mmCIF file of C-alpha atoms and ligand atoms in Angstrom:
data_model
loop_
_atom_site.group_PDB
_atom_site.id
_atom_site.type_symbol
_atom_site.label_atom_id
_atom_site.label_comp_id
_atom_site.label_asym_id
_atom_site.label_seq_id
_atom_site.Cartn_x
_atom_site.Cartn_y
_atom_site.Cartn_z
ATOM 1 C CA UNK A 1 41.167 31.181 -9.758
ATOM 2 C CA UNK A 2 42.429 28.262 -7.920
ATOM 3 C CA UNK A 3 40.054 27.163 -5.445
ATOM 4 C CA UNK A 4 40.961 26.448 -1.892
ATOM 5 C CA UNK A 5 39.541 23.321 -1.660
ATOM 6 C CA UNK A 6 40.949 21.915 -5.029
ATOM 7 C CA UNK A 7 43.904 20.123 -3.807
ATOM 8 C CA UNK A 8 46.831 20.008 -6.854
ATOM 9 C CA UNK A 9 47.675 17.012 -8.137
ATOM 10 C CA UNK A 10 50.989 15.691 -6.907
ATOM 11 C CA UNK A 11 53.908 15.052 -9.335
ATOM 12 C CA UNK A 12 53.845 11.088 -8.617
ATOM 13 C CA UNK A 13 49.978 11.213 -8.965
ATOM 14 C CA UNK A 14 49.243 12.695 -12.185
ATOM 15 C CA UNK A 15 47.813 9.724 -13.631
ATOM 16 C CA UNK A 16 44.818 10.346 -11.258
ATOM 17 C CA UNK A 17 44.093 13.676 -12.800
ATOM 18 C CA UNK A 18 40.728 13.617 -14.043
ATOM 19 C CA UNK A 19 40.551 13.687 -17.841
ATOM 20 C CA UNK A 20 37.008 13.206 -18.659
ATOM 21 C CA UNK A 21 33.438 13.038 -17.260
ATOM 22 C CA UNK A 22 30.631 11.638 -19.274
ATOM 23 C CA UNK A 23 26.961 10.971 -18.535
ATOM 24 C CA UNK A 24 24.486 9.155 -20.341
ATOM 25 C CA UNK A 25 20.664 9.146 -19.834
ATOM 26 C CA UNK A 26 19.402 5.662 -20.962
ATOM 27 C CA UNK A 27 16.126 3.986 -21.398
ATOM 28 C CA UNK A 28 14.188 1.056 -22.104
ATOM 29 C CA UNK A 29 10.422 0.333 -22.546
ATOM 30 C CA UNK A 30 8.642 -1.785 -20.060
ATOM 31 C CA UNK A 31 6.521 -4.487 -21.688
ATOM 32 C CA UNK A 32 3.009 -4.649 -20.409
ATOM 33 C CA UNK A 33 3.655 -8.373 -18.891
ATOM 34 C CA UNK A 34 6.472 -6.855 -16.595
ATOM 35 C CA UNK A 35 4.853 -3.560 -15.557
ATOM 36 C CA UNK A 36 3.852 -2.888 -12.090
ATOM 37 C CA UNK A 37 1.340 -0.410 -10.511
ATOM 38 C CA UNK A 38 2.481 1.879 -7.729
ATOM 39 C CA UNK A 39 1.411 4.745 -5.769
ATOM 40 C CA UNK A 40 3.551 6.640 -8.488
ATOM 41 C CA UNK A 41 1.817 5.102 -11.412
ATOM 42 C CA UNK A 42 2.273 2.316 -13.912
ATOM 43 C CA UNK A 43 5.780 1.950 -14.913
ATOM 44 C CA UNK A 44 5.890 2.235 -18.697
ATOM 45 C CA UNK A 45 9.617 2.289 -19.164
ATOM 46 C CA UNK A 46 12.951 2.674 -17.002
ATOM 47 C CA UNK A 47 15.273 5.342 -17.081
ATOM 48 C CA UNK A 48 18.864 5.728 -15.635
ATOM 49 C CA UNK A 49 22.021 7.868 -15.808
ATOM 50 C CA UNK A 50 25.424 6.268 -15.799
ATOM 51 C CA UNK A 51 28.375 8.171 -15.231
ATOM 52 C CA UNK A 52 32.084 7.481 -16.307
ATOM 53 C CA UNK A 53 35.067 9.210 -14.828
ATOM 54 C CA UNK A 54 38.257 8.685 -16.770
ATOM 55 C CA UNK A 55 41.792 9.411 -15.387
ATOM 56 C CA UNK A 56 45.038 10.841 -17.308
ATOM 57 C CA UNK A 57 46.387 7.349 -16.408
ATOM 58 C CA UNK A 58 43.704 5.398 -18.073
ATOM 59 C CA UNK A 59 41.435 4.203 -14.852
ATOM 60 C CA UNK A 60 37.771 4.436 -15.462
ATOM 61 C CA UNK A 61 35.474 4.378 -12.541
ATOM 62 C CA UNK A 62 31.338 4.108 -13.032
ATOM 63 C CA UNK A 63 28.776 5.519 -11.189
ATOM 64 C CA UNK A 64 24.978 6.301 -11.401
ATOM 65 C CA UNK A 65 23.169 9.415 -10.909
ATOM 66 C CA UNK A 66 19.586 8.564 -10.063
ATOM 67 C CA UNK A 67 17.408 9.838 -13.006
ATOM 68 C CA UNK A 68 15.346 12.257 -11.110
ATOM 69 C CA UNK A 69 12.304 11.679 -13.587
ATOM 70 C CA UNK A 70 14.308 13.925 -15.676
ATOM 71 C CA UNK A 71 17.254 11.610 -16.618
ATOM 72 C CA UNK A 72 18.258 13.797 -19.724
ATOM 73 C CA UNK A 73 18.446 16.934 -17.635
ATOM 74 C CA UNK A 74 20.491 15.176 -14.635
ATOM 75 C CA UNK A 75 22.855 13.834 -17.314
ATOM 76 C CA UNK A 76 23.192 16.910 -18.984
ATOM 77 C CA UNK A 77 23.649 18.746 -15.337
ATOM 78 C CA UNK A 78 26.650 15.808 -14.997
ATOM 79 C CA UNK A 79 28.293 16.553 -18.260
ATOM 80 C CA UNK A 80 27.918 20.055 -18.492
ATOM 81 C CA UNK A 81 27.838 22.059 -15.135
ATOM 82 C CA UNK A 82 29.706 19.714 -12.801
ATOM 83 C CA UNK A 83 32.054 18.034 -15.330
ATOM 84 C CA UNK A 84 34.245 21.578 -15.315
ATOM 85 C CA UNK A 85 34.449 21.866 -11.812
ATOM 86 C CA UNK A 86 36.267 18.511 -11.210
ATOM 87 C CA UNK A 87 38.133 18.275 -14.454
ATOM 88 C CA UNK A 88 41.728 18.044 -13.678
ATOM 89 C CA UNK A 89 41.205 17.350 -9.823
ATOM 90 C CA UNK A 90 42.863 14.612 -8.352
ATOM 91 C CA UNK A 91 40.468 11.524 -8.873
ATOM 92 C CA UNK A 92 41.514 10.003 -5.565
ATOM 93 C CA UNK A 93 40.572 13.286 -3.834
ATOM 94 C CA UNK A 94 37.282 12.200 -3.644
ATOM 95 C CA UNK A 95 36.261 14.599 -0.782
ATOM 96 C CA UNK A 96 37.935 17.445 -2.444
ATOM 97 C CA UNK A 97 35.863 16.626 -5.596
ATOM 98 C CA UNK A 98 32.585 16.660 -3.425
ATOM 99 C CA UNK A 99 33.647 20.039 -1.475
ATOM 100 C CA UNK A 100 34.362 21.791 -4.686
ATOM 101 C CA UNK A 101 30.956 20.870 -6.160
ATOM 102 C CA UNK A 102 29.209 21.653 -2.874
ATOM 103 C CA UNK A 103 31.118 25.080 -2.685
ATOM 104 C CA UNK A 104 29.978 25.927 -6.223
ATOM 105 C CA UNK A 105 26.611 24.509 -6.240
ATOM 106 C CA UNK A 106 25.099 23.374 -3.066
ATOM 107 C CA UNK A 107 26.249 26.005 -1.061
ATOM 108 C CA UNK A 108 26.024 28.806 -3.633
ATOM 109 C CA UNK A 109 22.717 27.759 -5.288
ATOM 110 C CA UNK A 110 20.848 26.050 -2.440
ATOM 111 C CA UNK A 111 20.508 22.413 -1.888
ATOM 112 C CA UNK A 112 19.159 21.242 -5.206
ATOM 113 C CA UNK A 113 17.860 17.453 -5.375
ATOM 114 C CA UNK A 114 19.290 17.569 -9.099
ATOM 115 C CA UNK A 115 22.722 18.813 -8.392
ATOM 116 C CA UNK A 116 22.603 16.041 -5.439
ATOM 117 C CA UNK A 117 22.018 13.263 -7.668
ATOM 118 C CA UNK A 118 24.283 14.590 -10.476
ATOM 119 C CA UNK A 119 27.179 14.649 -7.798
ATOM 120 C CA UNK A 120 26.180 11.307 -6.653
ATOM 121 C CA UNK A 121 27.261 9.798 -9.919
ATOM 122 C CA UNK A 122 30.451 11.421 -10.048
ATOM 123 C CA UNK A 123 31.480 10.436 -6.443
ATOM 124 C CA UNK A 124 30.436 7.083 -6.671
ATOM 125 C CA UNK A 125 32.797 6.797 -9.992
ATOM 126 C CA UNK A 126 35.425 8.156 -7.938
ATOM 127 C CA UNK A 127 35.114 5.699 -5.283
ATOM 128 C CA UNK A 128 34.980 3.193 -7.967
ATOM 129 C CA UNK A 129 38.566 4.383 -9.065
ATOM 130 C CA UNK A 130 40.140 4.704 -5.765
ATOM 131 C CA UNK A 131 39.287 0.851 -4.880
ATOM 132 C CA UNK A 132 40.518 -0.124 -8.493
ATOM 133 C CA UNK A 133 43.812 1.780 -7.921
ATOM 134 C CA UNK A 134 44.624 -0.252 -5.115
ATOM 135 C CA UNK A 135 43.175 -3.511 -6.290
ATOM 136 C CA UNK A 136 40.739 -4.043 -3.631
ATOM 137 C CA UNK A 137 36.960 -4.521 -3.643
ATOM 138 C CA UNK A 138 35.469 -1.055 -2.329
ATOM 139 C CA UNK A 139 34.185 -2.548 1.006
ATOM 140 C CA UNK A 140 37.808 -3.453 1.876
ATOM 141 C CA UNK A 141 38.862 0.128 0.856
ATOM 142 C CA UNK A 142 35.906 1.428 3.429
ATOM 143 C CA UNK A 143 37.356 -0.479 6.313
ATOM 144 C CA UNK A 144 34.508 -3.236 5.842
ATOM 145 C CA UNK A 145 34.149 -6.821 5.486
ATOM 146 C CA UNK A 146 32.749 -9.434 3.142
ATOM 147 C CA UNK A 147 29.980 -10.700 5.550
ATOM 148 C CA UNK A 148 26.398 -11.652 4.825
ATOM 149 C CA UNK A 149 23.809 -8.966 4.339
ATOM 150 C CA UNK A 150 20.299 -9.292 5.050
ATOM 151 C CA UNK A 151 18.325 -8.678 1.733
ATOM 152 C CA UNK A 152 14.641 -7.942 1.485
ATOM 153 C CA UNK A 153 12.712 -8.320 -1.967
ATOM 154 C CA UNK A 154 11.989 -4.588 -3.092
ATOM 155 C CA UNK A 155 12.481 -2.369 -6.217
ATOM 156 C CA UNK A 156 9.327 -1.953 -8.490
ATOM 157 C CA UNK A 157 7.790 -5.036 -7.608
ATOM 158 C CA UNK A 158 5.048 -6.488 -5.170
ATOM 159 C CA UNK A 159 2.700 -3.787 -6.353
ATOM 160 C CA UNK A 160 -0.997 -3.111 -6.470
ATOM 161 C CA UNK A 161 -2.441 -6.144 -7.677
ATOM 162 C CA UNK A 162 -5.019 -8.546 -6.278
ATOM 163 C CA UNK A 163 -4.349 -9.695 -2.837
ATOM 164 C CA UNK A 164 -4.118 -13.471 -3.965
ATOM 165 C CA UNK A 165 -1.759 -12.647 -6.865
ATOM 166 C CA UNK A 166 0.397 -10.346 -4.380
ATOM 167 C CA UNK A 167 0.432 -13.174 -2.091
ATOM 168 C CA UNK A 168 1.551 -15.664 -4.553
ATOM 169 C CA UNK A 169 4.274 -13.118 -5.564
ATOM 170 C CA UNK A 170 5.505 -12.784 -2.193
ATOM 171 C CA UNK A 171 5.777 -16.312 -1.567
ATOM 172 C CA UNK A 172 7.791 -16.975 -4.680
ATOM 173 C CA UNK A 173 10.373 -14.671 -3.510
ATOM 174 C CA UNK A 174 10.519 -16.352 -0.211
ATOM 175 C CA UNK A 175 10.974 -19.727 -1.777
ATOM 176 C CA UNK A 176 13.727 -17.978 -3.706
ATOM 177 C CA UNK A 177 15.323 -17.315 -0.367
ATOM 178 C CA UNK A 178 14.175 -13.746 0.735
ATOM 179 C CA UNK A 179 12.926 -13.609 4.482
ATOM 180 C CA UNK A 180 11.598 -10.266 4.327
ATOM 181 C CA UNK A 181 9.611 -8.449 1.255
ATOM 182 C CA UNK A 182 8.371 -4.927 0.798
ATOM 183 C CA UNK A 183 4.900 -3.946 -0.417
ATOM 184 C CA UNK A 184 3.541 -1.328 -2.050
ATOM 185 C CA UNK A 185 0.718 1.087 -0.377
ATOM 186 C CA UNK A 186 -0.431 4.129 -0.736
ATOM 187 C CA UNK A 187 -3.878 2.859 -2.523
ATOM 188 C CA UNK A 188 -7.135 2.932 -0.280
ATOM 189 C CA UNK A 189 -6.923 2.083 3.504
ATOM 190 C CA UNK A 190 -9.255 -0.980 2.690
ATOM 191 C CA UNK A 191 -7.189 -2.313 -0.361
ATOM 192 C CA UNK A 192 -3.862 -1.526 1.499
ATOM 193 C CA UNK A 193 -5.163 -3.516 4.591
ATOM 194 C CA UNK A 194 -6.520 -6.501 2.579
ATOM 195 C CA UNK A 195 -3.319 -6.644 0.564
ATOM 196 C CA UNK A 196 -1.041 -6.864 3.695
ATOM 197 C CA UNK A 197 -3.470 -9.184 5.375
ATOM 198 C CA UNK A 198 -3.435 -11.640 2.473
ATOM 199 C CA UNK A 199 0.309 -11.640 2.439
ATOM 200 C CA UNK A 200 0.879 -12.118 6.089
ATOM 201 C CA UNK A 201 -1.912 -14.981 6.001
ATOM 202 C CA UNK A 202 0.191 -16.662 3.239
ATOM 203 C CA UNK A 203 3.765 -16.131 4.729
ATOM 204 C CA UNK A 204 3.073 -16.596 8.302
ATOM 205 C CA UNK A 205 4.392 -14.924 11.009
ATOM 206 C CA UNK A 206 8.336 -15.793 10.196
ATOM 207 C CA UNK A 207 8.910 -13.599 7.295
ATOM 208 C CA UNK A 208 9.478 -10.072 7.876
ATOM 209 C CA UNK A 209 6.807 -7.476 5.796
ATOM 210 C CA UNK A 210 8.021 -4.169 4.814
ATOM 211 C CA UNK A 211 5.298 -1.356 3.617
ATOM 212 C CA UNK A 212 5.931 1.597 1.493
ATOM 213 C CA UNK A 213 3.241 4.105 0.993
ATOM 214 C CA UNK A 214 5.322 6.020 -1.556
ATOM 215 C CA UNK A 215 4.338 9.370 -0.104
ATOM 216 C CA UNK A 216 0.483 8.810 -0.790
ATOM 217 C CA UNK A 217 -1.112 8.881 2.548
ATOM 218 C CA UNK A 218 -2.883 11.777 4.066
ATOM 219 C CA UNK A 219 -2.769 12.249 7.852
ATOM 220 C CA UNK A 220 -6.051 10.395 8.207
ATOM 221 C CA UNK A 221 -4.697 7.454 6.081
ATOM 222 C CA UNK A 222 -1.810 7.301 8.579
ATOM 223 C CA UNK A 223 -4.228 7.460 11.678
ATOM 224 C CA UNK A 224 -6.084 4.559 10.499
ATOM 225 C CA UNK A 225 -3.137 2.478 8.985
ATOM 226 C CA UNK A 226 -0.577 2.761 11.544
ATOM 227 C CA UNK A 227 -2.500 0.545 14.101
ATOM 228 C CA UNK A 228 -3.393 -1.990 11.491
ATOM 229 C CA UNK A 229 0.139 -2.508 10.146
ATOM 230 C CA UNK A 230 1.274 -2.784 13.755
ATOM 231 C CA UNK A 231 -1.115 -5.436 14.411
ATOM 232 C CA UNK A 232 -0.160 -7.321 11.132
ATOM 233 C CA UNK A 233 3.417 -7.178 12.169
ATOM 234 C CA UNK A 234 4.821 -4.963 9.552
ATOM 235 C CA UNK A 235 8.505 -3.704 9.979
ATOM 236 C CA UNK A 236 8.330 -0.314 9.089
ATOM 237 C CA UNK A 237 5.936 2.160 7.104
ATOM 238 C CA UNK A 238 8.135 3.593 4.582
ATOM 239 C CA UNK A 239 7.433 7.353 3.214
ATOM 240 C CA UNK A 240 3.739 7.886 4.366
ATOM 241 C CA UNK A 241 4.165 11.533 3.277
ATOM 242 C CA UNK A 242 6.458 13.486 1.098
ATOM 243 C CA UNK A 243 9.847 14.118 2.451
ATOM 244 C CA UNK A 244 9.488 17.947 3.409
ATOM 245 C CA UNK A 245 6.073 16.979 5.533
ATOM 246 C CA UNK A 246 7.922 17.190 8.605
ATOM 247 C CA UNK A 247 4.968 18.230 10.765
ATOM 248 C CA UNK A 248 3.006 15.085 9.436
ATOM 249 C CA UNK A 249 5.880 12.400 10.299
ATOM 250 C CA UNK A 250 6.001 14.037 14.114
ATOM 251 C CA UNK A 251 2.149 13.891 14.229
ATOM 252 C CA UNK A 252 1.746 10.590 12.875
ATOM 253 C CA UNK A 253 4.625 9.336 15.261
ATOM 254 C CA UNK A 254 1.716 9.394 18.113
ATOM 255 C CA UNK A 255 -0.585 7.029 16.105
ATOM 256 C CA UNK A 256 0.875 3.715 17.270
ATOM 257 C CA UNK A 257 4.675 2.252 17.986
ATOM 258 C CA UNK A 258 5.001 1.256 13.995
ATOM 259 C CA UNK A 259 8.798 2.521 13.075
ATOM 260 C CA UNK A 260 8.592 4.891 9.994
ATOM 261 C CA UNK A 261 11.123 4.890 7.321
ATOM 262 C CA UNK A 262 12.210 7.866 5.232
ATOM 263 C CA UNK A 263 15.231 8.927 3.285
ATOM 264 C CA UNK A 264 15.232 8.010 -0.358
ATOM 265 C CA UNK A 265 14.205 11.320 -1.114
ATOM 266 C CA UNK A 266 16.313 13.231 1.524
ATOM 267 C CA UNK A 267 19.318 14.735 0.057
ATOM 268 C CA UNK A 268 22.523 15.139 1.662
ATOM 269 C CA UNK A 269 23.504 15.225 5.280
ATOM 270 C CA UNK A 270 21.889 18.254 5.764
ATOM 271 C CA UNK A 271 18.376 17.197 5.053
ATOM 272 C CA UNK A 272 18.947 13.869 7.024
ATOM 273 C CA UNK A 273 20.320 16.030 10.046
ATOM 274 C CA UNK A 274 16.809 17.396 10.445
ATOM 275 C CA UNK A 275 15.235 13.691 10.022
ATOM 276 C CA UNK A 276 17.134 12.552 13.113
ATOM 277 C CA UNK A 277 16.771 15.699 14.940
ATOM 278 C CA UNK A 278 13.005 15.433 14.618
ATOM 279 C CA UNK A 279 13.258 11.764 16.198
ATOM 280 C CA UNK A 280 10.023 10.944 13.843
ATOM 281 C CA UNK A 281 11.932 8.414 11.799
ATOM 282 C CA UNK A 282 13.463 5.245 12.871
ATOM 283 C CA UNK A 283 14.589 3.717 9.882
ATOM 284 C CA UNK A 284 17.080 5.949 7.408
ATOM 285 C CA UNK A 285 17.075 5.284 3.746
ATOM 286 C CA UNK A 286 19.778 7.308 1.957
ATOM 287 C CA UNK A 287 20.078 6.150 -1.842
ATOM 288 C CA UNK A 288 23.652 6.536 -2.723
ATOM 289 C CA UNK A 289 22.614 7.715 -6.335
ATOM 290 C CA UNK A 290 20.486 10.559 -4.702
ATOM 291 C CA UNK A 291 21.793 11.643 -1.479
ATOM 292 C CA UNK A 292 25.608 12.609 -2.726
ATOM 293 C CA UNK A 293 27.195 9.459 -3.240
ATOM 294 C CA UNK A 294 29.197 7.015 -1.326
ATOM 295 C CA UNK A 295 30.814 9.885 0.659
ATOM 296 C CA UNK A 296 27.628 11.345 1.813
ATOM 297 C CA UNK A 297 26.124 8.116 2.691
ATOM 298 C CA UNK A 298 29.180 7.143 5.045
ATOM 299 C CA UNK A 299 28.771 10.632 6.703
ATOM 300 C CA UNK A 300 24.879 10.125 6.970
ATOM 301 C CA UNK A 301 25.631 6.534 8.499
ATOM 302 C CA UNK A 302 28.168 7.874 11.177
ATOM 303 C CA UNK A 303 25.790 10.231 12.263
ATOM 304 C CA UNK A 304 22.924 7.753 12.483
ATOM 305 C CA UNK A 305 25.359 5.340 14.392
ATOM 306 C CA UNK A 306 25.679 7.966 17.079
ATOM 307 C CA UNK A 307 22.071 7.560 17.812
ATOM 308 C CA UNK A 308 21.633 3.840 17.073
ATOM 309 C CA UNK A 309 19.365 4.490 14.261
ATOM 310 C CA UNK A 310 19.014 1.941 11.533
ATOM 311 C CA UNK A 311 20.362 2.641 8.033
ATOM 312 C CA UNK A 312 18.637 0.343 5.450
ATOM 313 C CA UNK A 313 19.706 1.893 1.912
ATOM 314 C CA UNK A 314 17.233 2.318 -0.701
ATOM 315 C CA UNK A 315 18.541 1.192 -4.229
ATOM 316 C CA UNK A 316 17.716 1.759 -7.810
ATOM 317 C CA UNK A 317 17.867 2.123 -10.801
ATOM 318 C CA UNK A 318 21.051 0.185 -11.888
ATOM 319 C CA UNK A 319 23.265 -2.411 -11.025
ATOM 320 C CA UNK A 320 26.167 0.043 -10.472
ATOM 321 C CA UNK A 321 24.134 1.653 -7.383
ATOM 322 C CA UNK A 322 23.254 -1.660 -6.297
ATOM 323 C CA UNK A 323 26.852 -3.182 -6.126
ATOM 324 C CA UNK A 324 28.139 0.036 -4.230
ATOM 325 C CA UNK A 325 25.338 -0.038 -2.204
ATOM 326 C CA UNK A 326 26.461 -3.532 -1.029
ATOM 327 C CA UNK A 327 30.054 -2.088 -0.364
ATOM 328 C CA UNK A 328 28.843 0.366 1.672
ATOM 329 C CA UNK A 329 26.371 -1.744 3.979
ATOM 330 C CA UNK A 330 29.682 -4.180 4.399
ATOM 331 C CA UNK A 331 31.399 -1.222 5.719
ATOM 332 C CA UNK A 332 29.030 0.774 8.062
ATOM 333 C CA UNK A 333 27.542 -0.013 11.487
ATOM 334 C CA UNK A 334 24.402 -2.046 11.947
ATOM 335 C CA UNK A 335 22.947 -4.635 10.224
ATOM 336 C CA UNK A 336 21.052 -2.941 7.644
ATOM 337 C CA UNK A 337 19.065 -4.677 4.998
ATOM 338 C CA UNK A 338 19.994 -4.528 1.401
ATOM 339 C CA UNK A 339 16.822 -3.448 -0.908
ATOM 340 C CA UNK A 340 17.203 -6.213 -3.330
ATOM 341 C CA UNK A 341 15.420 -5.177 -6.869
ATOM 342 C CA UNK A 342 13.357 -8.170 -7.466
ATOM 343 C CA UNK A 343 11.551 -6.347 -10.344
ATOM 344 C CA UNK A 344 10.789 -8.411 -13.472
ATOM 345 C CA UNK A 345 12.789 -7.632 -16.454
ATOM 346 C CA UNK A 346 15.045 -4.922 -15.228
ATOM 347 C CA UNK A 347 17.846 -4.500 -17.833
ATOM 348 C CA UNK A 348 19.825 -2.019 -15.926
ATOM 349 C CA UNK A 349 20.219 -4.402 -13.258
ATOM 350 C CA UNK A 350 21.022 -7.619 -15.560
ATOM 351 C CA UNK A 351 22.170 -6.506 -18.969
ATOM 352 C CA UNK A 352 23.960 -3.033 -18.467
ATOM 353 C CA UNK A 353 26.149 -4.894 -15.882
ATOM 354 C CA UNK A 354 26.155 -8.717 -14.991
ATOM 355 C CA UNK A 355 23.404 -8.907 -11.869
ATOM 356 C CA UNK A 356 25.418 -7.669 -8.990
ATOM 357 C CA UNK A 357 23.745 -9.918 -6.120
ATOM 358 C CA UNK A 358 22.253 -13.413 -5.936
ATOM 359 C CA UNK A 359 20.029 -14.207 -2.921
ATOM 360 C CA UNK A 360 21.397 -16.952 -0.272
ATOM 361 C CA UNK A 361 19.469 -19.708 1.335
ATOM 362 C CA UNK A 362 20.168 -17.931 4.291
ATOM 363 C CA UNK A 363 18.003 -14.747 3.186
ATOM 364 C CA UNK A 364 21.293 -12.848 2.648
ATOM 365 C CA UNK A 365 23.722 -11.393 0.053
ATOM 366 C CA UNK A 366 27.247 -10.547 0.067
ATOM 367 C CA UNK A 367 29.450 -7.710 -1.939
ATOM 368 C CA UNK A 368 30.947 -7.928 -4.897
ATOM 369 C CA UNK A 369 34.494 -9.057 -4.907
ATOM 370 C CA UNK A 370 36.274 -7.689 -8.158
ATOM 371 C CA UNK A 371 38.281 -4.516 -7.468
ATOM 372 C CA UNK A 372 36.355 -1.393 -7.336
ATOM 373 C CA UNK A 373 32.766 -1.338 -7.060
ATOM 374 C CA UNK A 374 33.063 -4.627 -8.880
ATOM 375 C CA UNK A 375 30.932 -4.581 -11.977
ATOM 376 C CA UNK A 376 31.908 -4.309 -15.683
ATOM 377 C CA UNK A 377 29.544 -1.836 -17.791
ATOM 378 C CA UNK A 378 28.624 -2.668 -21.160
ATOM 379 C CA UNK A 379 29.106 0.349 -23.143
ATOM 380 C CA UNK A 380 27.330 -1.279 -26.307
ATOM 381 C CA UNK A 381 24.438 -1.479 -23.923
ATOM 382 C CA UNK A 382 24.465 2.295 -23.210
ATOM 383 C CA UNK A 383 24.581 3.070 -27.260
ATOM 384 C CA UNK A 384 21.876 0.712 -27.866
ATOM 385 C CA UNK A 385 19.341 2.431 -25.186
ATOM 386 C CA UNK A 386 19.485 5.738 -25.819
ATOM 387 C CA UNK A 387 17.189 8.262 -23.559
ATOM 388 C CA UNK A 388 13.444 7.910 -24.106
ATOM 389 C CA UNK A 389 11.774 11.535 -23.086
ATOM 390 C CA UNK A 390 8.488 11.564 -21.244
ATOM 391 C CA UNK A 391 7.161 10.176 -18.033
ATOM 392 C CA UNK A 392 8.013 6.751 -16.938
ATOM 393 C CA UNK A 393 4.768 6.289 -14.990
ATOM 394 C CA UNK A 394 1.644 6.861 -16.484
HETATM 395 MG MG1 LIG B 1 10.326 3.894 -1.115
#
């Protein structure tokens, strides 16, 4: 049965018919010397899901679906549940594909995080194809411009080491050009305070310090930490609580003036809708590979702009999502930060693709200039790094 939202491929655009959608779950082990301990545990391996869309005319688009700590399942979802919905559709009809998946899965089966992650990779790949089709870098197709984008040193880095060692790691990133760093909290109140104080002491007042509790705080932890982090001049406290603990966010809002950030675990505009309505969070952090791709992030950013809310997207895990995020940042309102993954030895950033960003002396990065998302994926790397099952953190 033809679907109401499935626009038939025009005769002149047959080359854009989606001929194939492939998804791979890939992994690499993290050696002990590169491992970081965070609130979610110690990293043992890295997982990712890479999505490739091919048109009948031979155009290839690449996207990333967040692994969701179930990378083989997410890849299976892309390749088996979503692929048949989009095959044969016009690859340039990116909103039509989104809507078709929405109708069949999110609307009919509930807003599942796994489906949102899976469809994110397809959406990203379709935007890659659209921009390649006109020969433009994606930011230009989105109505943006190449401009300096503020970046902070983040990713799976700056974890739970001793305060002095953490301060040295943070200082090294500042020497490299960063003017903002994000620390991982969610340990004990005392140790979190010691780490932030040591980094503030080492970096001085001119560097922006951000903090991420990775959902590990209780309400009482937040009651104690919010004033302390405020006094230490922290720019935001990210995810003190799990995404669905709406009431805790609202209550903790009263503990001080420290801005709260959240969004990497909010899926689609429909969950951001509530996040905005609740007025508990100042900084929205959609992740393109989780929340529904480039399309959905643009919708969320448009909603946020109506309330002058900051959008500082979350990024992980591969250079594909990082590059796509740079394009989106260059095209949306505001002066959003790019989360620069400064983790040691991230092969998904440096070998799956060529590292898609470089920090400048001005503390900023710029979007890639090649057509599309602007990264070339090494398919041999995909073959050589098959999925490793089991938890990535222990
Ligand atoms: Mg976070």
